[in-house]
PDB file of C-alpha atoms in Angstrom:
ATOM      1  CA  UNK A   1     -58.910   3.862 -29.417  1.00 34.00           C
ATOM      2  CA  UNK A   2     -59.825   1.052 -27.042  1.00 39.00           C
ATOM      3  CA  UNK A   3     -61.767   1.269 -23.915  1.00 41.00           C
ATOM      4  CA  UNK A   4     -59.636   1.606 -20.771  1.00 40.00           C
ATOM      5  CA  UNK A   5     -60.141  -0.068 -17.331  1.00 38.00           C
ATOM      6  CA  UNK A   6     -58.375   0.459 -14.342  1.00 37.00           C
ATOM      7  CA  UNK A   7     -55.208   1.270 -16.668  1.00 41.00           C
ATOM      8  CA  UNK A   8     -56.310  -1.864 -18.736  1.00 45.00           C
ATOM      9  CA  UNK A   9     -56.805  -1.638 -22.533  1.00 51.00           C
ATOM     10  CA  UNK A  10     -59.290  -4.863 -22.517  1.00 53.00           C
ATOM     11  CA  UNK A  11     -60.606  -4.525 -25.694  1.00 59.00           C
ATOM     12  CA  UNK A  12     -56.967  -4.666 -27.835  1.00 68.00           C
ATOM     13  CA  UNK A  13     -56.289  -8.260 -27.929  1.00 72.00           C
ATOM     14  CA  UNK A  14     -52.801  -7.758 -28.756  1.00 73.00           C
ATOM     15  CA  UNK A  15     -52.196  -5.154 -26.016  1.00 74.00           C
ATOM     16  CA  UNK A  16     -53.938  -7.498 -23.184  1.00 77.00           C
ATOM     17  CA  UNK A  17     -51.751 -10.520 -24.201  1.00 80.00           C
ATOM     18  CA  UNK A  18     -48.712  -8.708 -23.498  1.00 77.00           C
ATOM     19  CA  UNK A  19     -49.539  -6.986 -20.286  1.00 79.00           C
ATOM     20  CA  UNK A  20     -50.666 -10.917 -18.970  1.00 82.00           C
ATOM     21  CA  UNK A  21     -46.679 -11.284 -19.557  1.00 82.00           C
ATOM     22  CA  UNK A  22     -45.693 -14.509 -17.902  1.00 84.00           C
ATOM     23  CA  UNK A  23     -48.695 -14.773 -17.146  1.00 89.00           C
ATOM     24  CA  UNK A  24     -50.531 -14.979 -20.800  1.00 90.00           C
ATOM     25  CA  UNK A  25     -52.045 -18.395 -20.519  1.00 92.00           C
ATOM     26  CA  UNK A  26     -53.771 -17.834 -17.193  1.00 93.00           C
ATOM     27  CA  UNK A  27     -54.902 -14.377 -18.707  1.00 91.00           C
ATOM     28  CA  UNK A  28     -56.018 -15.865 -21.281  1.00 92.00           C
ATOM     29  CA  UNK A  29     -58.254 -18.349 -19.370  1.00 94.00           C
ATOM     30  CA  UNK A  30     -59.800 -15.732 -17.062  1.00 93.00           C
ATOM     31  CA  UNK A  31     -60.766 -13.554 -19.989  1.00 91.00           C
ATOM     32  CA  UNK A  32     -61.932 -16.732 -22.146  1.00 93.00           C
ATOM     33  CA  UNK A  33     -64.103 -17.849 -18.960  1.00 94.00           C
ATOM     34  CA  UNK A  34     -65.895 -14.479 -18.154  1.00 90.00           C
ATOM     35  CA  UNK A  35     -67.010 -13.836 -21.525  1.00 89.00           C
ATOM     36  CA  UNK A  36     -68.861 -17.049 -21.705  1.00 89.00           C
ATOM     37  CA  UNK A  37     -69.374 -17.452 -17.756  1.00 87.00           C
ATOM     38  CA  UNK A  38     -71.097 -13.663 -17.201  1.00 83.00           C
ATOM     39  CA  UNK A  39     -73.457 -12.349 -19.210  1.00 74.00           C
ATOM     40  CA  UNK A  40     -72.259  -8.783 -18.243  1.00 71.00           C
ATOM     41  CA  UNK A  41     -68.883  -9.409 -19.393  1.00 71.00           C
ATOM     42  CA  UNK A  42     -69.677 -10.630 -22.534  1.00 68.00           C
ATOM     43  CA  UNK A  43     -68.412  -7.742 -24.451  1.00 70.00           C
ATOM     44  CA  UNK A  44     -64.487  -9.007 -23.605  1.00 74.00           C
ATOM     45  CA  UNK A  45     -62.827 -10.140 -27.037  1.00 74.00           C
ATOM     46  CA  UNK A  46     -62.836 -13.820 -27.056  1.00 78.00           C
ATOM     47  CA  UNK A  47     -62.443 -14.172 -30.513  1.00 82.00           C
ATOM     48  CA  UNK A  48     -59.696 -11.822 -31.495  1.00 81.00           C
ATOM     49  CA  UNK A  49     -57.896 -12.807 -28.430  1.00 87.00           C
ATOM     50  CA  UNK A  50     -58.029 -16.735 -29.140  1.00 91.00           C
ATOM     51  CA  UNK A  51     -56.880 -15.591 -32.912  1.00 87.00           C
ATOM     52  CA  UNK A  52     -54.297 -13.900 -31.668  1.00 86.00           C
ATOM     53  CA  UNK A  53     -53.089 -16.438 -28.908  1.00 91.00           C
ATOM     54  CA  UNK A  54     -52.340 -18.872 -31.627  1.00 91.00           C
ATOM     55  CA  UNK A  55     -50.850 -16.275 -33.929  1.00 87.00           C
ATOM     56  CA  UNK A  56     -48.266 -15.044 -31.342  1.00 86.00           C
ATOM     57  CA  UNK A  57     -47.558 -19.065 -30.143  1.00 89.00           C
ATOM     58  CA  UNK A  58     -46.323 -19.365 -33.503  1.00 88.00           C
ATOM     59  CA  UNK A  59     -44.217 -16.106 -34.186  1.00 83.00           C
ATOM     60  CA  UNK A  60     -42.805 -17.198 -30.710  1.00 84.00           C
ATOM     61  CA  UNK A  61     -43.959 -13.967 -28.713  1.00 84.00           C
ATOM     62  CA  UNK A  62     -45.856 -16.664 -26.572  1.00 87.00           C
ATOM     63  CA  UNK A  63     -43.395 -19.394 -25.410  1.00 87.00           C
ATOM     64  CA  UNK A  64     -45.863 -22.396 -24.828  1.00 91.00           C
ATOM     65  CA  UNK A  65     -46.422 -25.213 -26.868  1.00 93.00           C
ATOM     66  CA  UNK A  66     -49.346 -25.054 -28.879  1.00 94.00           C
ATOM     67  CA  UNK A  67     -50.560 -27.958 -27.672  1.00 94.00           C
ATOM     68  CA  UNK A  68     -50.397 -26.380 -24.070  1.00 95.00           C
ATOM     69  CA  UNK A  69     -52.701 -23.283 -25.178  1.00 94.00           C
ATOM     70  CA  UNK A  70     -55.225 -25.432 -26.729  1.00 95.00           C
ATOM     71  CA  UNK A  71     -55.702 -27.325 -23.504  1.00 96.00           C
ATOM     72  CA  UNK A  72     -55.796 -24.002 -21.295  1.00 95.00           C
ATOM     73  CA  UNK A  73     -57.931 -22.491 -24.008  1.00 95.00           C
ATOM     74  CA  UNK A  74     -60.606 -25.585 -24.265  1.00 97.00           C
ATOM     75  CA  UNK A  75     -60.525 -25.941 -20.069  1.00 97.00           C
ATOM     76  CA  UNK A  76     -61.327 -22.192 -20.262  1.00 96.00           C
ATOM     77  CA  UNK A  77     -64.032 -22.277 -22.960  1.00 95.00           C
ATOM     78  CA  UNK A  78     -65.747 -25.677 -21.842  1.00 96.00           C
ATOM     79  CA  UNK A  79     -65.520 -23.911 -17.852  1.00 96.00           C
ATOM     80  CA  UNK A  80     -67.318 -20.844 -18.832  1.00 93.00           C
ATOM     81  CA  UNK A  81     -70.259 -22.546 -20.293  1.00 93.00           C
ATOM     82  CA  UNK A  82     -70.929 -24.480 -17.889  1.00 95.00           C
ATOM     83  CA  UNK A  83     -71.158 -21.925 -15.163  1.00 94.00           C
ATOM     84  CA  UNK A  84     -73.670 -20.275 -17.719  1.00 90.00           C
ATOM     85  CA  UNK A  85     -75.284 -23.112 -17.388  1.00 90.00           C
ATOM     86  CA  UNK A  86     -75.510 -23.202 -13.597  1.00 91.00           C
ATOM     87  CA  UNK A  87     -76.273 -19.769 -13.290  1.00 88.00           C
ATOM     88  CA  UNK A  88     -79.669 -20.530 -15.919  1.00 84.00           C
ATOM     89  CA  UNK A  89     -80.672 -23.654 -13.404  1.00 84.00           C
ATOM     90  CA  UNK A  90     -80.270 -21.686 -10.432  1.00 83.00           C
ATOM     91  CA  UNK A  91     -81.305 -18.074 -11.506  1.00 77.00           C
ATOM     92  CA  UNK A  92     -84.685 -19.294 -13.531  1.00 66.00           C
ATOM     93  CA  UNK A  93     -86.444 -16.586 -15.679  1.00 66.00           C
ATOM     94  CA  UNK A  94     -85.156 -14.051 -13.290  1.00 67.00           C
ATOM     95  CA  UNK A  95     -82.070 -13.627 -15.241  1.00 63.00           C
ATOM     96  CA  UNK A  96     -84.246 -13.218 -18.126  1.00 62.00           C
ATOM     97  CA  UNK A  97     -86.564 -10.682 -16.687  1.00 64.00           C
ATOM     98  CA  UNK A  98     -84.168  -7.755 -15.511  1.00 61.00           C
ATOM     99  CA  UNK A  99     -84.741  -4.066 -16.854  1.00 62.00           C
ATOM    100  CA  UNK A 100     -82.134  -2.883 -19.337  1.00 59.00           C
ATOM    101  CA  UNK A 101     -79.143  -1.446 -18.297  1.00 52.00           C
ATOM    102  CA  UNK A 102     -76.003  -0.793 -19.594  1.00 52.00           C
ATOM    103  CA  UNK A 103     -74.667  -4.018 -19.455  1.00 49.00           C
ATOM    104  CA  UNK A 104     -78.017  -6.261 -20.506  1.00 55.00           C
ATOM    105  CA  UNK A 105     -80.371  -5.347 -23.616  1.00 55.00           C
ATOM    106  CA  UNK A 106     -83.969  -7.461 -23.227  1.00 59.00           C
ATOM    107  CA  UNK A 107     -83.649  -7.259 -26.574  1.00 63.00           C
ATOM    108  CA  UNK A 108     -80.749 -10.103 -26.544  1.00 60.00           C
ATOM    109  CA  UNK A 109     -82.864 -12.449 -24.781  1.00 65.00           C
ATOM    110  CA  UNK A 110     -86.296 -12.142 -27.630  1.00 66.00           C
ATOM    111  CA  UNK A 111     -83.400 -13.149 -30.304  1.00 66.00           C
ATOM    112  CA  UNK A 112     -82.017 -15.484 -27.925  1.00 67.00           C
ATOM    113  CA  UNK A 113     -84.801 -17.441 -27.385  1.00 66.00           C
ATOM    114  CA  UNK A 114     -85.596 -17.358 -31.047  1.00 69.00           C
ATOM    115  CA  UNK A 115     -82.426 -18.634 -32.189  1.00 67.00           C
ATOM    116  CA  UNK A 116     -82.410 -21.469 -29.177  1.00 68.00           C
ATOM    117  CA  UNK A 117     -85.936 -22.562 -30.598  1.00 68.00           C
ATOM    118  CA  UNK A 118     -85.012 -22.678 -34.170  1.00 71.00           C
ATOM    119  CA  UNK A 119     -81.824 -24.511 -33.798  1.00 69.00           C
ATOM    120  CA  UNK A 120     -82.221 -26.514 -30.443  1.00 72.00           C
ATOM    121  CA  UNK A 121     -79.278 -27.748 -29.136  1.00 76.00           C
ATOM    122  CA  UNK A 122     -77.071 -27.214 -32.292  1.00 81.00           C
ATOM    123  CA  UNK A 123     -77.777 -23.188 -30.892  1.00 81.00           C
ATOM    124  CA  UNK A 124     -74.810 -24.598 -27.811  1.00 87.00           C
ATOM    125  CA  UNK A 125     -72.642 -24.199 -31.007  1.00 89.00           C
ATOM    126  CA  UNK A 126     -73.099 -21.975 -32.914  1.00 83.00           C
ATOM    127  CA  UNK A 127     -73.273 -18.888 -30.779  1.00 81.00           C
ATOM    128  CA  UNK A 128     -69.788 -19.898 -29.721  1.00 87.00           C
ATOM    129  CA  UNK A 129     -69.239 -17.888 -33.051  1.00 82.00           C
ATOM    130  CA  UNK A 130     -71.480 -14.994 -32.272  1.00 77.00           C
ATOM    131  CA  UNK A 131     -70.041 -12.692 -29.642  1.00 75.00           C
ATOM    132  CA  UNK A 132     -72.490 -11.644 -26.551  1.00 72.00           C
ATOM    133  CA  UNK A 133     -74.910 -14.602 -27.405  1.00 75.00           C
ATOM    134  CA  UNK A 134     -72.441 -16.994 -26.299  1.00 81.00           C
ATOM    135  CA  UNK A 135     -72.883 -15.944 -23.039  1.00 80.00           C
ATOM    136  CA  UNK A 136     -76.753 -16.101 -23.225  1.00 81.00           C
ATOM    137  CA  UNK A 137     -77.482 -19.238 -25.306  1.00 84.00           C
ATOM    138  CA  UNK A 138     -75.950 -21.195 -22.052  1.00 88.00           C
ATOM    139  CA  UNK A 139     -77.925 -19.528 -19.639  1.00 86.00           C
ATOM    140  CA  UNK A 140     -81.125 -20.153 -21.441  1.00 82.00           C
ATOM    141  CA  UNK A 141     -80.452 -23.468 -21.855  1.00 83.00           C
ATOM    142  CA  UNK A 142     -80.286 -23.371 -18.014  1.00 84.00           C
ATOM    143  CA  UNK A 143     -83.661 -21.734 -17.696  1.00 79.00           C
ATOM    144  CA  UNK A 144     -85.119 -23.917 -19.967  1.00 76.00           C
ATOM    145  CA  UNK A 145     -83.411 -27.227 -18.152  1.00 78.00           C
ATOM    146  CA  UNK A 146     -82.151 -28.252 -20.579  1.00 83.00           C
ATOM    147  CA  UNK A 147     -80.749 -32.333 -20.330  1.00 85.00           C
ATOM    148  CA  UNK A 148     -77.352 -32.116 -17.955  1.00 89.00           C
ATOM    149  CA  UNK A 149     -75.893 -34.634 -20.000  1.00 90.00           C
ATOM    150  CA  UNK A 150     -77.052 -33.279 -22.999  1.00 88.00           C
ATOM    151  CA  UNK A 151     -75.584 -30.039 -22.992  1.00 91.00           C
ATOM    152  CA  UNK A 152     -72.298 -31.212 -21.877  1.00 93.00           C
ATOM    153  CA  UNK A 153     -72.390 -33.203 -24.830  1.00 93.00           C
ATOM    154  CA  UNK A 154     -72.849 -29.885 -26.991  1.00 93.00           C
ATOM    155  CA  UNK A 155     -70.797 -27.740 -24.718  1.00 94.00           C
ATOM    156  CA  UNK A 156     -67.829 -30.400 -25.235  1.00 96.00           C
ATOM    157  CA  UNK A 157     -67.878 -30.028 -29.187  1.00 95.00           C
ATOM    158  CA  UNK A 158     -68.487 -26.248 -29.089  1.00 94.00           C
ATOM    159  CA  UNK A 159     -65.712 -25.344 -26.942  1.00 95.00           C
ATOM    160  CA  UNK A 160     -63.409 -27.758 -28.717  1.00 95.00           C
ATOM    161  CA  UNK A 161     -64.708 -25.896 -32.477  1.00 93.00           C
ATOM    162  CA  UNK A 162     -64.650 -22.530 -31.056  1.00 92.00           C
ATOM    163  CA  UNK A 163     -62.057 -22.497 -28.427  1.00 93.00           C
ATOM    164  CA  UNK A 164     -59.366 -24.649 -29.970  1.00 95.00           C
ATOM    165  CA  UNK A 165     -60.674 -24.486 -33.598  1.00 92.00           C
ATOM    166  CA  UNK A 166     -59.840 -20.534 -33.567  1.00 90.00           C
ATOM    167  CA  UNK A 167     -56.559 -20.865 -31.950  1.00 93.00           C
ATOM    168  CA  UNK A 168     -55.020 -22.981 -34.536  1.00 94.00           C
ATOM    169  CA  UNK A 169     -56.452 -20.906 -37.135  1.00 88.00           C
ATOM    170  CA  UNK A 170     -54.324 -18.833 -35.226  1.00 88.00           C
ATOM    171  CA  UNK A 171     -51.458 -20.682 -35.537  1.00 92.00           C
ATOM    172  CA  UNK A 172     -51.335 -22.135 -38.854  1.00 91.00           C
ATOM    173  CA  UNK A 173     -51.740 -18.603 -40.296  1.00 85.00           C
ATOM    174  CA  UNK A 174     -49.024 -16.733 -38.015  1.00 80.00           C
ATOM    175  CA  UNK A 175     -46.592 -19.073 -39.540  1.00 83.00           C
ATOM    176  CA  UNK A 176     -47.167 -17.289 -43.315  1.00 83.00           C
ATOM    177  CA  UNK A 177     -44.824 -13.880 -43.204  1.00 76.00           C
ATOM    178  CA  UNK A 178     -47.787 -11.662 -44.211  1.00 75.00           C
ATOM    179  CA  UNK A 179     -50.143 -12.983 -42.137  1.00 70.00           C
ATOM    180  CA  UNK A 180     -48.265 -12.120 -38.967  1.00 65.00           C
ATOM    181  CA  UNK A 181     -46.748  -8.931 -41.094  1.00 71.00           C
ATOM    182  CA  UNK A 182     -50.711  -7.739 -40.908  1.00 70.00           C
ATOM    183  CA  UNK A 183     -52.126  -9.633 -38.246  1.00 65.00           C
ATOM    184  CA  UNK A 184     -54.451  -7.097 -37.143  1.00 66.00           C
ATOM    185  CA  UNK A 185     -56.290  -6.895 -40.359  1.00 73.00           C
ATOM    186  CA  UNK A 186     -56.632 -10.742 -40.175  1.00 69.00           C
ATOM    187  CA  UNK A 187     -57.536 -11.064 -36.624  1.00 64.00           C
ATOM    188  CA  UNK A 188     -60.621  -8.699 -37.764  1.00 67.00           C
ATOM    189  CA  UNK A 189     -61.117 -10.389 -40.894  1.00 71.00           C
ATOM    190  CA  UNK A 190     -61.573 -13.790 -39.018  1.00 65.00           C
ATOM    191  CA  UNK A 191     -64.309 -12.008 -36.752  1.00 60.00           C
ATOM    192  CA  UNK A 192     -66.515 -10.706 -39.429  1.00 67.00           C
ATOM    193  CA  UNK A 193     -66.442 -14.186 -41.363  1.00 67.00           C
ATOM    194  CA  UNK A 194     -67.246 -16.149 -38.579  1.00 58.00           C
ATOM    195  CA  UNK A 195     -70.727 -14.220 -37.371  1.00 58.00           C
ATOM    196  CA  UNK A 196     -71.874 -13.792 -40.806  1.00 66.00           C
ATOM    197  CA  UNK A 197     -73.416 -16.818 -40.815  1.00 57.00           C
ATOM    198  CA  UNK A 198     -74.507 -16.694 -37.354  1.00 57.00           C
ATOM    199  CA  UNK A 199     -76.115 -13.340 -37.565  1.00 63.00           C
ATOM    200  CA  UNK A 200     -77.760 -14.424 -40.860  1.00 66.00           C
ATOM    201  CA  UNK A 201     -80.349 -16.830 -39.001  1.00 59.00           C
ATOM    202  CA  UNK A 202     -80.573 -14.906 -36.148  1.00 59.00           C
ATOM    203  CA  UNK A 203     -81.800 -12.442 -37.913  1.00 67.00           C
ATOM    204  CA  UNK A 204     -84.626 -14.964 -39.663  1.00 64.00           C
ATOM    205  CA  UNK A 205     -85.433 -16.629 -36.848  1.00 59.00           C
ATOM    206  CA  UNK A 206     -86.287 -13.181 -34.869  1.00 62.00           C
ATOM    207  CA  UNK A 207     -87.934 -12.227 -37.690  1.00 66.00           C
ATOM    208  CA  UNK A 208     -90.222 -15.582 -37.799  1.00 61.00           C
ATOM    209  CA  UNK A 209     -90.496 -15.343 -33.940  1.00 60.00           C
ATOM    210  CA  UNK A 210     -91.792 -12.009 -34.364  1.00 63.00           C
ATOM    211  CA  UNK A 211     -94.384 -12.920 -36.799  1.00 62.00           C
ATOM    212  CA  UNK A 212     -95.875 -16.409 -34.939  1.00 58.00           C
ATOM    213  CA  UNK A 213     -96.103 -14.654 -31.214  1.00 55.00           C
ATOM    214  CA  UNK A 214     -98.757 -12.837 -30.089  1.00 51.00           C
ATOM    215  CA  UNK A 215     -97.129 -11.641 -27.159  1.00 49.00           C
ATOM    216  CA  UNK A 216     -92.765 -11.781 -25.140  1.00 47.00           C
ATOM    217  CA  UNK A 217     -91.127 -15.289 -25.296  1.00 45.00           C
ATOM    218  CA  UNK A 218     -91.575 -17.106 -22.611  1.00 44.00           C
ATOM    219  CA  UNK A 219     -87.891 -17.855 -21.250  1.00 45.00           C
ATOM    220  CA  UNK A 220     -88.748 -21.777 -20.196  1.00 49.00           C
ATOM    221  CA  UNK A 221     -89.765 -22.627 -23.166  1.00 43.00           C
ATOM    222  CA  UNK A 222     -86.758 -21.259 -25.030  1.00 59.00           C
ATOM    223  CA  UNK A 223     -85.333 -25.230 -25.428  1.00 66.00           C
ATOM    224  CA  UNK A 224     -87.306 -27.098 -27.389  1.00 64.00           C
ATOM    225  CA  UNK A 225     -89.352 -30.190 -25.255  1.00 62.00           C
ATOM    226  CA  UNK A 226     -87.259 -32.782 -26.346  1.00 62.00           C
ATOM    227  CA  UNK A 227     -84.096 -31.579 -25.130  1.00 69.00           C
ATOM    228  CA  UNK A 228     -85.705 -31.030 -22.018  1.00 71.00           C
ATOM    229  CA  UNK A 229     -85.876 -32.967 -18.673  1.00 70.00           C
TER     230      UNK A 229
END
């Protein structure tokens, strides 16, 4: 059973989709932005829901143009990282230094900042595929000032692979009779596949982190110097 919220079932993909109604493309949006725009609401299902936004485009139960939801989808994606992004410049280390709670786990931030320094700027990208770090890899690349320019760059191809890239996947799959017969266990299938990999180094590059430092990750120097202005 799914989490509830003011009457809102915000974890069920499907369910959320049809209670944005006419609506479904602006829901869509807001719930694509805040889950890469706050780090607290990074727990909202951005991939299942962008998986399922193309699935239903093509059985029909949305009535937009595919073409349509990938542009919504991509504004939405591309938005939310950039406020990230803001919110890293602005905030400094202080976002980096609060006491857990129930919505932020330090521990996010040590693998964070391990997985920023072994990949760099490549990191922009690849935890679009990892839920909860998508949120965070932004903001550190804030803290760490990263190049403006530079991370647009980044931000630009990630949204476009993430955002866009999981919606057709979406949509060229809802179009096969069992696919959309069992979309559920596809949509889940599709989630576990795609942070494999991601998890994989994560898990390395904590571990190597672990093993160099002598004491916590500095959150400045989470981007490596060249990327940096």
């Amino acid at each position: 059973m799914y989490p509830m919220l003011f009457g809102i079932t915000f974890l069920d993909s499907e369910w959320l989709i049809g209670w944005f109604g006419s609506f479904v493309l602006i829901g869509v949006a807001a719930v694509i932005f805040v889950e890469t725009g706050f780090i607290v609401l990074s727990f909202m299902p951005g991939d299942s829901l962008l998986f399922t936004v193309g699935l239903l485009t093509a059985t029909g139960a949305v009535p937009f143009p595919i073409w349509i939801t990938g542009i919504v989808v991509f504004i939405a994606a591309f938005s939310g990282d950039q406020l990230a992004y803001y919110i890293g410049r602005k905030a400094g280390p202080a976002v980096f230094s609060r006491e857990q709670n129930r919505f932020f786990n330090p521990q996010n931030v040590e693998r964070t900042n391990a997985f920023f320094a072994k990949h760099g700027g490549k990191s922009i990208i690849m935890a679009r595929f990892l839920p909860v770090f998508r949120a965070f890899v932004p903001v550190a690349a804030g803290v760490g000032r990263m190049r403006y320019r530079t991370f647009v760059t980044f931000n630009v191809i990630g949204a476009f692979a993430w955002g866009v890239g999981l919606t057709l996947v979406g949509f060229f799959l809802g179009q096969i009779a069992f696919v959309a017969a069992y979309s559920e266990y596809f949509i889940i299938g599709i989630i576990l596949l795609s942070g494999i990999p991601i998890l994989t180094e994560l898990t390395k590059a904590t571990l190597a982190n672990r093993r160099s430092r002598g004491q916590a990750t500095v959150p400045e120097a989470v981007v490596p110097a060249e990327l940096r202005e």
